[in-house]
Coordinates of C-alpha atoms and ligand atoms in Angstrom, one line a residue:
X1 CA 57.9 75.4 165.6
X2 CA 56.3 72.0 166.3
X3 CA 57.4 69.1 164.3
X4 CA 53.7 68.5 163.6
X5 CA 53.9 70.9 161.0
X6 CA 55.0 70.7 157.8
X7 CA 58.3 72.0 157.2
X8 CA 61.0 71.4 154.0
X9 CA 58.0 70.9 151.7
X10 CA 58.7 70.7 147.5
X11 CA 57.2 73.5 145.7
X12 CA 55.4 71.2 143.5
X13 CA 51.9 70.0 143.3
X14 CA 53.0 66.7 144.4
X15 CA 54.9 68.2 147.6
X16 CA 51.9 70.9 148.0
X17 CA 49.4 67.3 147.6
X18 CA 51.8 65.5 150.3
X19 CA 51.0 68.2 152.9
X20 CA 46.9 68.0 152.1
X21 CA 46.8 64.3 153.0
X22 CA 49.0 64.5 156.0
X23 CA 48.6 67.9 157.5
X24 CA 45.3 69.7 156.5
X25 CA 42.3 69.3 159.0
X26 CA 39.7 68.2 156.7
X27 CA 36.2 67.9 158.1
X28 CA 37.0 70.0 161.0
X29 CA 36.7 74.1 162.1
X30 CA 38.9 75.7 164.9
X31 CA 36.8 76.6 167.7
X32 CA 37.8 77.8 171.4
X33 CA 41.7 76.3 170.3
X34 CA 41.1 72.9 169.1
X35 CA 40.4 71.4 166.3
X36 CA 36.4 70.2 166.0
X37 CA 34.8 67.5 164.2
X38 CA 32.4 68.1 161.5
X39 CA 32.3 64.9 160.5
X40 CA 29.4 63.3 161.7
X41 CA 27.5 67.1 162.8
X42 CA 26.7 68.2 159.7
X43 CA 25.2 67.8 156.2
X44 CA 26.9 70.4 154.3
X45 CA 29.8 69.2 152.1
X46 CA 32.2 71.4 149.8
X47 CA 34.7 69.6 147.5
X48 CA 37.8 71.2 146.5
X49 CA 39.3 71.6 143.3
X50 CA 42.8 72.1 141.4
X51 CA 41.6 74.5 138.9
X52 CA 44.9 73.8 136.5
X53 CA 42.8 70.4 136.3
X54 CA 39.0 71.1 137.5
X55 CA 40.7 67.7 139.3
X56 CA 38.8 67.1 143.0
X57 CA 41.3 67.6 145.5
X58 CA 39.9 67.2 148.9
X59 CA 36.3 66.9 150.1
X60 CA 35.4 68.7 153.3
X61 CA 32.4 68.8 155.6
X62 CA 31.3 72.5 156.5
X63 CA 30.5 73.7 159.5
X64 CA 26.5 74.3 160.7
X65 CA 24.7 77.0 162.6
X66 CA 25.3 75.0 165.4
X67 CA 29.3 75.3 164.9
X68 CA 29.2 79.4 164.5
X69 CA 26.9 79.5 167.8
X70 CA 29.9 77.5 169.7
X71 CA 32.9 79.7 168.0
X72 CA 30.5 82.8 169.0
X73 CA 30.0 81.7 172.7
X74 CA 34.1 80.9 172.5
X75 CA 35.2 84.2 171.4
X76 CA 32.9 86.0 173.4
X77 CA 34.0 84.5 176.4
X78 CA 37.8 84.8 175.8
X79 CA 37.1 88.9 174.7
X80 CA 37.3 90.1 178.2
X81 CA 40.6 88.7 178.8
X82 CA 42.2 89.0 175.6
X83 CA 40.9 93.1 175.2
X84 CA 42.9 93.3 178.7
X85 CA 45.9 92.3 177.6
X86 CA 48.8 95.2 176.6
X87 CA 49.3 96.5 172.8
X88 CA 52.6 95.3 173.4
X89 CA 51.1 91.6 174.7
X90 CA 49.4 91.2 171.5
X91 CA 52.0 93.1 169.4
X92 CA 53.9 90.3 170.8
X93 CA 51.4 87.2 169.8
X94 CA 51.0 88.8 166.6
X95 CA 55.0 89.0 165.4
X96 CA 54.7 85.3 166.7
X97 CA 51.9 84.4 164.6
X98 CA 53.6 86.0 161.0
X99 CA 57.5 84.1 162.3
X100 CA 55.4 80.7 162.2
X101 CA 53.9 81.9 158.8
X102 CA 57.8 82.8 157.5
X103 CA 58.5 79.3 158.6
X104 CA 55.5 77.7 156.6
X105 CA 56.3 80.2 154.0
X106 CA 56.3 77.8 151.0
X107 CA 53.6 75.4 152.4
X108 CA 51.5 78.6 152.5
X109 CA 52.5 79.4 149.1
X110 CA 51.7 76.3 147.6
X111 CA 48.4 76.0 149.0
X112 CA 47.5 78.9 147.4
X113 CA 48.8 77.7 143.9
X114 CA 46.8 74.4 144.5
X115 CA 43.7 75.4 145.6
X116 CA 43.7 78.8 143.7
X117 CA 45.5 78.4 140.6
X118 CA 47.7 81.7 140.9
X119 CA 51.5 81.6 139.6
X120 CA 54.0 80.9 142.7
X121 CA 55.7 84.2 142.3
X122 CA 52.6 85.6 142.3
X123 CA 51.5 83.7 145.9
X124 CA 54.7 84.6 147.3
X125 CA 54.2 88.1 147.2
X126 CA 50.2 87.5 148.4
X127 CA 52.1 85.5 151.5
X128 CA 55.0 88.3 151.7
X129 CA 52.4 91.0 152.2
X130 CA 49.9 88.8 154.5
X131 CA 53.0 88.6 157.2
X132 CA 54.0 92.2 156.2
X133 CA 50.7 93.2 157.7
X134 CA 50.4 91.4 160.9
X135 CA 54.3 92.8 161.3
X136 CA 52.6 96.5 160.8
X137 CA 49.6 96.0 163.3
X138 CA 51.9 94.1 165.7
X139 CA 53.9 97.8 165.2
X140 CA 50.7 99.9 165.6
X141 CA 49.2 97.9 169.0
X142 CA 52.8 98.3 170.5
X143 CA 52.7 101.8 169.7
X144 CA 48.8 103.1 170.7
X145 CA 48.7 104.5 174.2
X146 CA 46.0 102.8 176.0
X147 CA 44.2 106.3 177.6
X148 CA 45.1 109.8 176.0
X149 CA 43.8 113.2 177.8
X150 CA 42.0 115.4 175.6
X151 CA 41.8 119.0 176.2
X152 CA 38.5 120.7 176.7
X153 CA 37.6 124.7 176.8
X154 CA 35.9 123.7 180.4
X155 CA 37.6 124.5 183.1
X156 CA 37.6 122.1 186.2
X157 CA 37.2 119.0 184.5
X158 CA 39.5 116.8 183.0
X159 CA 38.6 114.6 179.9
X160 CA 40.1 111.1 179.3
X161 CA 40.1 109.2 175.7
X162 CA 40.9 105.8 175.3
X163 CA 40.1 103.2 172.3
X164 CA 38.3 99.7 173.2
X165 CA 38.3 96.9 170.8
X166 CA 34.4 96.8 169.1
X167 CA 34.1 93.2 170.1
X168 CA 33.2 90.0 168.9
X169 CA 34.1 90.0 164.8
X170 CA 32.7 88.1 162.1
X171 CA 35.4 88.3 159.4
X172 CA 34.2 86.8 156.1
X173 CA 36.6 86.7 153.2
X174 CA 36.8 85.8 149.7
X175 CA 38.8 83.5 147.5
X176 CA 41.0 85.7 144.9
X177 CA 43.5 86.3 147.8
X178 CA 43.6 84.0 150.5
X179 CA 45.7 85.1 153.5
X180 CA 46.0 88.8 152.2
X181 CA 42.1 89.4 152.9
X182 CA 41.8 87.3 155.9
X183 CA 45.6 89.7 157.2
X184 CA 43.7 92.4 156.3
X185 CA 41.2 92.0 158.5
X186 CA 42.5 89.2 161.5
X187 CA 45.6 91.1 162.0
X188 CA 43.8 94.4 163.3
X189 CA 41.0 93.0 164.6
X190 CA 43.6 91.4 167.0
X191 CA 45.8 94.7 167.4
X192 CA 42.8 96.4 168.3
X193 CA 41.9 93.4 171.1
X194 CA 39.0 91.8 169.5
X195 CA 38.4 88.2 169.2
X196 CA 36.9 86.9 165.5
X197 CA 35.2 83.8 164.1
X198 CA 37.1 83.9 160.3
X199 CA 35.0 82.0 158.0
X200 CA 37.7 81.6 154.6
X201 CA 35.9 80.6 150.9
X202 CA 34.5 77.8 150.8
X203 CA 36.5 77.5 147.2
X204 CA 39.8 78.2 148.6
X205 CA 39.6 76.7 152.4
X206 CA 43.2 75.1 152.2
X207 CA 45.7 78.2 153.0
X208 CA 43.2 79.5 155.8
X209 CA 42.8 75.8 157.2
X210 CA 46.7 75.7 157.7
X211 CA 46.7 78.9 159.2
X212 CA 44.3 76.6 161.5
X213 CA 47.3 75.0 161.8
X214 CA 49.8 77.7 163.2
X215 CA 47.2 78.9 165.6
X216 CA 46.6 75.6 167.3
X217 CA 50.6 75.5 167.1
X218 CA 50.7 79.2 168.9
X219 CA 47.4 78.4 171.2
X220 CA 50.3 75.7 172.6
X221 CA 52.4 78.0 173.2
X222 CA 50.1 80.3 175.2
X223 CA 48.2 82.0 172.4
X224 CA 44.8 82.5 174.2
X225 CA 42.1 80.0 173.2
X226 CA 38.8 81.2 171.6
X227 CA 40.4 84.4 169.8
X228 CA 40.8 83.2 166.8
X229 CA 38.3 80.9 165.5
X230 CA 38.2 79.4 161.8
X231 CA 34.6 78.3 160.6
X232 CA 35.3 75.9 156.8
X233 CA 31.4 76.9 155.4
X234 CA 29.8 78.9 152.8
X235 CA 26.6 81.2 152.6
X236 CA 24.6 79.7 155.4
X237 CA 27.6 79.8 157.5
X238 CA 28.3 83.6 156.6
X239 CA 24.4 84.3 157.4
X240 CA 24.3 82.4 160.8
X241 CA 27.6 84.9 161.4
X242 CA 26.3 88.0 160.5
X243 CA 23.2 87.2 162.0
X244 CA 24.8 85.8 165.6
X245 CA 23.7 87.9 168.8
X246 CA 27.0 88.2 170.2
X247 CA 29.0 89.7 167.2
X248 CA 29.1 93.3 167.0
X249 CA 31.2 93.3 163.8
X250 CA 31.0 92.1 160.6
X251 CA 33.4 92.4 158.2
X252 CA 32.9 91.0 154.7
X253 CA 35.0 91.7 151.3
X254 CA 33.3 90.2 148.6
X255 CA 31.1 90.5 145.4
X256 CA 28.1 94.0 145.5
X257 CA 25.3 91.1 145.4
X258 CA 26.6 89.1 148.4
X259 CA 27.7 92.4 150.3
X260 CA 24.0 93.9 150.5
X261 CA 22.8 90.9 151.5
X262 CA 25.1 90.9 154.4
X263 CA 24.5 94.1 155.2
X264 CA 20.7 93.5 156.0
X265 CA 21.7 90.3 157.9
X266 CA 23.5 92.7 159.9
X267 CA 21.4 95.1 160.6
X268 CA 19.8 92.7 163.1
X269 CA 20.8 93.9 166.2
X270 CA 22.2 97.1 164.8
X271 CA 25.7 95.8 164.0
X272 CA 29.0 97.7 163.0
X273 CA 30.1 97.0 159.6
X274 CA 33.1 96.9 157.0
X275 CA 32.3 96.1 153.3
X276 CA 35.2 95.9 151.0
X277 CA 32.8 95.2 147.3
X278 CA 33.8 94.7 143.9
X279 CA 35.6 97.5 141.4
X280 CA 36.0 98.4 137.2
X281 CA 39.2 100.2 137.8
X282 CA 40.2 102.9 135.5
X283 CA 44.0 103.3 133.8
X284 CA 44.5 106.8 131.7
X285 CA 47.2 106.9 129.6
X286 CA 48.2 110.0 128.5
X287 CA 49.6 110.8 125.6
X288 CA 53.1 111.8 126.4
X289 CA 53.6 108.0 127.8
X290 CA 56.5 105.2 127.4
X291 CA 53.9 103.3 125.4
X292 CA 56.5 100.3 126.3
X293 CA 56.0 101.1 130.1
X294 CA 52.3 102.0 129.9
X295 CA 52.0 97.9 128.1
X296 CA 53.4 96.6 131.4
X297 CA 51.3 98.7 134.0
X298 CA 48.4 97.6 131.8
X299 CA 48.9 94.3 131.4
X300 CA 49.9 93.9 134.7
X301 CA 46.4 95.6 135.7
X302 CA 44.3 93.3 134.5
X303 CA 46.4 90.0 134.2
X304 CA 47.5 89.6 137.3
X305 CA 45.7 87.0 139.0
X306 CA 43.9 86.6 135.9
X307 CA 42.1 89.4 136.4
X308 CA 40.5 88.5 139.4
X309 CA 41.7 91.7 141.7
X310 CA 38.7 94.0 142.9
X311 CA 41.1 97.1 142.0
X312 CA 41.7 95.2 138.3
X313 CA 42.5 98.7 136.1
X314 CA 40.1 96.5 134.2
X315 CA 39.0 100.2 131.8
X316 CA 41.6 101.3 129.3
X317 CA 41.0 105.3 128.6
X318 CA 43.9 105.8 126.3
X319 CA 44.7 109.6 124.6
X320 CA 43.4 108.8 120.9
X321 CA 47.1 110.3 119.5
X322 CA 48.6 107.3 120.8
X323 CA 46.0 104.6 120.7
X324 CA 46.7 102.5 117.6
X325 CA 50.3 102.5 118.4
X326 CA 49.7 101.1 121.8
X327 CA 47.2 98.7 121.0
X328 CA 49.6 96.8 118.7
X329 CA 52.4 96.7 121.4
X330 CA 50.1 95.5 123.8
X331 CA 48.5 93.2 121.6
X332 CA 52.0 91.8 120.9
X333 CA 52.8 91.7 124.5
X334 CA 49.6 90.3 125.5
X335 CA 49.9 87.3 122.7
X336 CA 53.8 86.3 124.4
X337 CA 52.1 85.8 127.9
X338 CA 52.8 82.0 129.2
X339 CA 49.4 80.5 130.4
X340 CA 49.5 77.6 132.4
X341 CA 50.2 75.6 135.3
X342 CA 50.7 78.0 138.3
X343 CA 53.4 75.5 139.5
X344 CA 55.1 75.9 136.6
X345 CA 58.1 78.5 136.8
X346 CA 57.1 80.3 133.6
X347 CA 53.8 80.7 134.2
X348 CA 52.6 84.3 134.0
X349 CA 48.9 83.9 134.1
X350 CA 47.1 80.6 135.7
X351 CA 43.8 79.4 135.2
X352 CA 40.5 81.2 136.7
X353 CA 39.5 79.9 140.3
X354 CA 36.5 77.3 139.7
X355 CA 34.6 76.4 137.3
X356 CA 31.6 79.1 138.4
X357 CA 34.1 82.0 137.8
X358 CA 34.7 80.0 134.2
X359 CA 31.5 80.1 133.2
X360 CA 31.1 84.3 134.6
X361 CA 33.7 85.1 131.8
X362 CA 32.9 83.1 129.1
X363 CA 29.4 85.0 129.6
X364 CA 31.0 88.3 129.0
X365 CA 32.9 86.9 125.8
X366 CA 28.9 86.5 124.4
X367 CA 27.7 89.5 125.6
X368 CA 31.3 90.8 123.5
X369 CA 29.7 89.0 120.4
X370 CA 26.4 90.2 120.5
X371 CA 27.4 93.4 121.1
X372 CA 29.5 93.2 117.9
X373 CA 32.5 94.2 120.2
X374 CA 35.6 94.2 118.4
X375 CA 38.0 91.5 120.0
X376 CA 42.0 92.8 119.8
X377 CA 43.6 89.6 121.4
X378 CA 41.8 86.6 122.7
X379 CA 38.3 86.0 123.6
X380 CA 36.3 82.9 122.5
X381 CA 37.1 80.7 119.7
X382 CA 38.3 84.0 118.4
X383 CA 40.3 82.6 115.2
X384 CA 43.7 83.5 114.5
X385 CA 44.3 85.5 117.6
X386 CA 46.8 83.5 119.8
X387 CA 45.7 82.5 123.2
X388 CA 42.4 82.0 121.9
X389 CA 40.5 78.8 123.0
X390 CA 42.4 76.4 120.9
X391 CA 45.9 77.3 122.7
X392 CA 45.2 77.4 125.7
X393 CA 45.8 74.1 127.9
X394 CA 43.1 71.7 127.8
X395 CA 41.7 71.0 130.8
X396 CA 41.5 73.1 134.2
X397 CA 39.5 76.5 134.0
X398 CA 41.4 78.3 131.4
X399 CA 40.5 81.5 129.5
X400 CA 42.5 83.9 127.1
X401 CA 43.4 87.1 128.2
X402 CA 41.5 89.3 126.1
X403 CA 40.9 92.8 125.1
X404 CA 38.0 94.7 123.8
X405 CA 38.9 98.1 121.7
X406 CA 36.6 101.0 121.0
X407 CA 33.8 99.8 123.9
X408 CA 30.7 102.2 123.9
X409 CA 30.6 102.7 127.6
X410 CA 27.0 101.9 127.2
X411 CA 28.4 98.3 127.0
X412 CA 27.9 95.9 129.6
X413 CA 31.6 95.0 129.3
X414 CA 32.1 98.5 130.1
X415 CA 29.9 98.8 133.1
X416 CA 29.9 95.6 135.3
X417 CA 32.9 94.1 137.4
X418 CA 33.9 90.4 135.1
X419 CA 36.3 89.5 137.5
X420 CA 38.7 87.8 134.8
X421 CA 41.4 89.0 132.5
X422 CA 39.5 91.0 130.4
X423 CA 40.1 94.3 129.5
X424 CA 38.0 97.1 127.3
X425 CA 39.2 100.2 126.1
X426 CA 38.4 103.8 124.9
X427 CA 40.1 106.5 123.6
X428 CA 40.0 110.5 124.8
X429 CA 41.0 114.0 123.6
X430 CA 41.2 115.8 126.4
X431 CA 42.1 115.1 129.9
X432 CA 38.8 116.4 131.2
X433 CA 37.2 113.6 128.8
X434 CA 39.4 110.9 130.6
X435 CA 38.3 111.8 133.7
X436 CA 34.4 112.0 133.1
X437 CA 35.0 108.6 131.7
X438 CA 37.2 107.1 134.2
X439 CA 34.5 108.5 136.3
X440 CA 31.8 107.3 135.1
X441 CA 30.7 104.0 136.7
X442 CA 29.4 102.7 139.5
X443 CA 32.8 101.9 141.6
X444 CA 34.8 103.6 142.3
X445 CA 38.1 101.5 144.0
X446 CA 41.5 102.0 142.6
X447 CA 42.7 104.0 139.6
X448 CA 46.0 104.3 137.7
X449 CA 47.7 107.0 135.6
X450 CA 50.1 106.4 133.1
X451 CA 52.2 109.8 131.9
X452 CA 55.2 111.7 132.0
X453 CA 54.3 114.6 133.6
X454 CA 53.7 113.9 137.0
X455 CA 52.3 117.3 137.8
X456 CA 49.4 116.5 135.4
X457 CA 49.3 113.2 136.6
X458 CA 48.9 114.5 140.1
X459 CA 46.2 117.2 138.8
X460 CA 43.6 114.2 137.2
X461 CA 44.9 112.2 140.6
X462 CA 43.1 114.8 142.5
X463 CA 40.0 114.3 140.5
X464 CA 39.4 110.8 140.0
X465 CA 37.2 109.7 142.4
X466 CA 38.9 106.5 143.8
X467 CA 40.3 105.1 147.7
X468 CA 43.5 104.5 145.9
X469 CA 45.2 105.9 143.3
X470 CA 48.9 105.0 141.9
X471 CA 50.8 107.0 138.9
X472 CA 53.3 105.3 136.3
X473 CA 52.8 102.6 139.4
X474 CA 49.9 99.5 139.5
X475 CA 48.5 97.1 142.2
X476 CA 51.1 98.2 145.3
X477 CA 49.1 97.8 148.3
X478 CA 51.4 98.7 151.6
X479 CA 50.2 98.2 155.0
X480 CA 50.9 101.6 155.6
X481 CA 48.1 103.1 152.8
X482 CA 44.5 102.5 153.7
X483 CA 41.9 100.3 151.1
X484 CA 38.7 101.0 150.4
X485 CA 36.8 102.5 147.4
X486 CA 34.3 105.0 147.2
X487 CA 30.7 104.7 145.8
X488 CA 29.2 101.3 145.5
X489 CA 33.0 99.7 146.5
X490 CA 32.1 99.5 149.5
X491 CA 31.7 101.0 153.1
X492 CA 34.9 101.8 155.3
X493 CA 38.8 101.3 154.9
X494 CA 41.3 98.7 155.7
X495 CA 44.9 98.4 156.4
X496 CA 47.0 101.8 157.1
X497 CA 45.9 103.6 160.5
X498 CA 41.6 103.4 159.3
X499 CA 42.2 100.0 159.2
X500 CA 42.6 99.7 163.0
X501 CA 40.4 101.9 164.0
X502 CA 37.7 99.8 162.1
X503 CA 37.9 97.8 165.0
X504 CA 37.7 100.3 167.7
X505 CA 35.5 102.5 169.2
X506 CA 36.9 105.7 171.3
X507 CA 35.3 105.6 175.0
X508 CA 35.4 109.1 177.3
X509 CA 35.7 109.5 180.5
X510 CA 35.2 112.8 182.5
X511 CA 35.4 113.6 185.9
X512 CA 36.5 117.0 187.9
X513 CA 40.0 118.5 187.8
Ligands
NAD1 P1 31.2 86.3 147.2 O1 30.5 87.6 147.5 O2 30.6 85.3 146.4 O3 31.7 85.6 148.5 C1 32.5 86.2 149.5 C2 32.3 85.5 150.8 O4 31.0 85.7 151.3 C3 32.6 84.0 150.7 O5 33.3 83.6 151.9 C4 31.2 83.4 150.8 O6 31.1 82.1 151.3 C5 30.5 84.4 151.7 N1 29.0 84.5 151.6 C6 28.2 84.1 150.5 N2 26.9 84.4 150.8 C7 26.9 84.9 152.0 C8 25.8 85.4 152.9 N3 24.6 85.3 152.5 N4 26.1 85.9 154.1 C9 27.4 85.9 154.5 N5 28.5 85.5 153.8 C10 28.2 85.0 152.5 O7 32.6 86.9 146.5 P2 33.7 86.0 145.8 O8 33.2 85.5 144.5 O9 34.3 85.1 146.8 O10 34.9 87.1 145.5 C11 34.8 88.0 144.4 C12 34.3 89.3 144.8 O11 35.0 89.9 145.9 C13 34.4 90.3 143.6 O12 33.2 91.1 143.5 C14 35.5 91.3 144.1 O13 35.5 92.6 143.6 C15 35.4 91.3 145.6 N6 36.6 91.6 146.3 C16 36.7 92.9 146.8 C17 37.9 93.3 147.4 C18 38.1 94.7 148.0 O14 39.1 94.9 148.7 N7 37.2 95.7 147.7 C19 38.9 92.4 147.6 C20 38.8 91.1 147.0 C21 37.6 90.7 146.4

């Protein structure tokens, strides 16, 4: 890899600070290969911030309508070429692209701490799984056969099948996981032989600008120009996307609100569309669970990331035999978690992303109080509990993670998406109760099931309406196992085999024997 990356970077925020100032494009989007100058085009400005700090790290210029119309008119002209080439051409450009991201491995990693807050061990697996996935759809591309015959009941004709890439692809992504969403989508949009314009948070724009980076790198080396094409902006940019002429995909993850609004932006012009929405995850927890192993699936359901995870298992529905003896264990556990610095090796849960997120949750701890909701660990200035307000460090966007017992489900804590490390919980007599309850709500994402008997577990499994389900198991997401949720979670799957063929579109061919 070229020397004009960064390579033998510290893991520190000093290191990680090092590699902003000299190696991140500020003030610039990739468009048609090269990096362009915002600078003096447009108006828009977003500043960046270390949110163990609320500290400014960078300010950028974003990109205008202008800049979209150019990255559109770039990857539609290089789609014709690029769709051409051979799954085993791009299978090839797309193992290149995740070595060059192994190489960058901890500069990846550390922009993600940086700009999102999230423990390194915690980024390392989010960069782990982002290379794991272009490696799978690298695998996938290789393997599709480019024109299958299909047999018909007709006889004299023959019938051909093949699968063309949709297109050009607006891929909009969100800030929780940068380089897992934007992998989720680039690397079968890419497989399948479509070209994109990737437009990455506006709050968390440093891990997707150095993946700016490696593409210019690959485009050097023969990656075609105009395929990939990185747009720094925020809502306006997202709109002038969706609402382009010449893309015939959009594909958004992102909040219900924001996701219906894209939607009707794309409906001009009829366009396809992939909508990965929010979630308010269900665990059970039967009562024939470890309790000590049901403490670390839930914990590590709703903590991780501090809670901000669409398929957070942010419900508890616990069997009521067992309740008050797992509330104090996880009460106890919940009280030994180290918050802090994500750069920081013994940092189990960082802060929340920005100060807007801050402000979401520390709306729900109100609601909590004038609901009367009784508060087992955490919360606001909630007294003796540890990991209340007063211990937690003093600057940055920090919160407790807190729990809720005993929540009516008529409470808004029950019902909407927080999107922090909050949990509420409920208890249940019978396992038909625990799935009317875990089904009850609007998403319907992920689900977990805690119990000893993994016949029964499988039985409940069947009924919980949810795109993904694990058992005595939490937050594994492989390549290999399609995403999506049912309901109001969205429209459509990623990763697995769905996950291409959300890029594709079969195309028939019949002529005489
Ligand atoms: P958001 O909806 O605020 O923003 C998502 C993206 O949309 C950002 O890039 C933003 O700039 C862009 N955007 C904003 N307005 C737009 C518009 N009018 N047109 C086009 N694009 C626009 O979401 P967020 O706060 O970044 O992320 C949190 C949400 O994402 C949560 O609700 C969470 O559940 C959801 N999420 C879902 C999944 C999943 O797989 N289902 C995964 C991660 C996050």
């Amino acid at each position: 890899m070229s020397s004009t990356l960064a390579n033998n970077i510290q893991l520190t925020r000093e290191g990680i600070s090092q590699v902003v100032a000299s190696e991140i494009k500020l003030n610039s989007a990739f468009i048609d290969g090269e990096w362009v100058d915002l600078g003096v085009s447009t108006e828009e400005e977003a500043a960046l911030y270390d949110p163990n700090s609320g500290d400014v790290i960078a300010q950028t210029a974003l990109c205008s309508a202008d800049h979209v119309d150019l990255a559109a008119q770039a990857a539609s002209a290089a789609l014709a070429p690029w769709s051409q080439t051979t799954g085993a051409q791009r299978a090839s450009y797309l193992n290149a692209l995740a070595d060059a991201m192994q190489q960058q491995f901890d500069t990846l990693v550390g922009l993600s701490v940086l700009n999102n807050g999230k423990p390194i061990a915690e980024a390392q697996i989010d960069v782990s799984d982002a290379i794991a996935c272009y490696r799978y759809y690298a695998k996938l591309a290789a393997a599709q056969l480019a024109q299958t015959t299909v047999a018909t009941n007709e006889p004299g004709i023959r019938l051909y099948k093949s699968l063309e890439p949709i297109g050009v692809c607006a891929l909009i992504v969100p800030w929780n996981f940068p380089m897992v969403t934007t992998a989720w989508k680039l690397a079968p949009a890419l497989a399948a032989g479509c070209t994109v314009l990737l437009k990455p948070s506006e709050v968390t724009l440093l891990p997707e600008l150095m993946l700016g980076n490696i593409l210019s790198n690959l485009s050097n080396m023969g990656f075609p120009k105009g395929v990939v094409n990185i747009l720094p902006g925020a809502a306006a940019v997202g709109a002038a996307m969706t609402r382009h002429p010449l893309i015939d995909k959009v594909s958004f993850t992102g909040s219900n609100g924001v996701g219906e609004k894209v939607m009707a932006q794309a409906a001009i012009g009829a366009k396809d569309i992939s909508l990965e929405l929010g979630g308010k995850s269900a665990i059970i927890v039967r009562a024939d669970a470890d309790i000590d192993a049901a403490c670390e699936l839930i914990i590590g359901g709703i903590f991780t990331n501090a809670g901000q995870i669409c398929s957070a298992t942010s419900r508890l529905i616990v069997h009521q035999d067992i309740a008050q003896a797992l509330y104090q264990q996880l009460k106890a556990k919940t009280m030994q978690l180290t918050i802090g610095d994500g750069f920081a090796e013994a940092t189990q849960m960082g802060p929340l992303v920005s100060a807007a997120q801050l402000s979401q949750v520390r709306k729900y701890f109100a609601i909590a109080k004038d609901e009367q909701l009784e508060c087992l660990v955490g919360g606001e200035n909630s007294g003796d509990n540890n990991h209340s307000e007063a211990s937690l460090p003093d600057s940055g966007y920090f919160v407790a993670p807190t729990i809720y017992t005993d929540v009516p489900t008529s409470s808004r804590l029950w019902q909407e998406e927080i999107f922090g490390p909050v949990l509420v919980t409920t208890t249940y007599q019978h396992d038909d109760e625990a799935i009317q309850l875990a089904n009850d709500s609007n998403y319907a994402l992920a689900a977990t099931l805690v119990s000893a008997d993994e016949e029964k577990a499988l039985a409940m499994a069947a009924r919980v309406r949810a795109g993904h389900i694990w058992i005595n198991e939490q937050q594994i997401v492989l390549p290999e196992a399609g995403w999506g949720g049912f309901k109001q979670s969205g429209i459509g799957r990623e990763l697995g085999e769905d996950g291409l063929a959300a890029y594709q579109k079969s195309k028939h061919i019949l002529l005489p024997a």
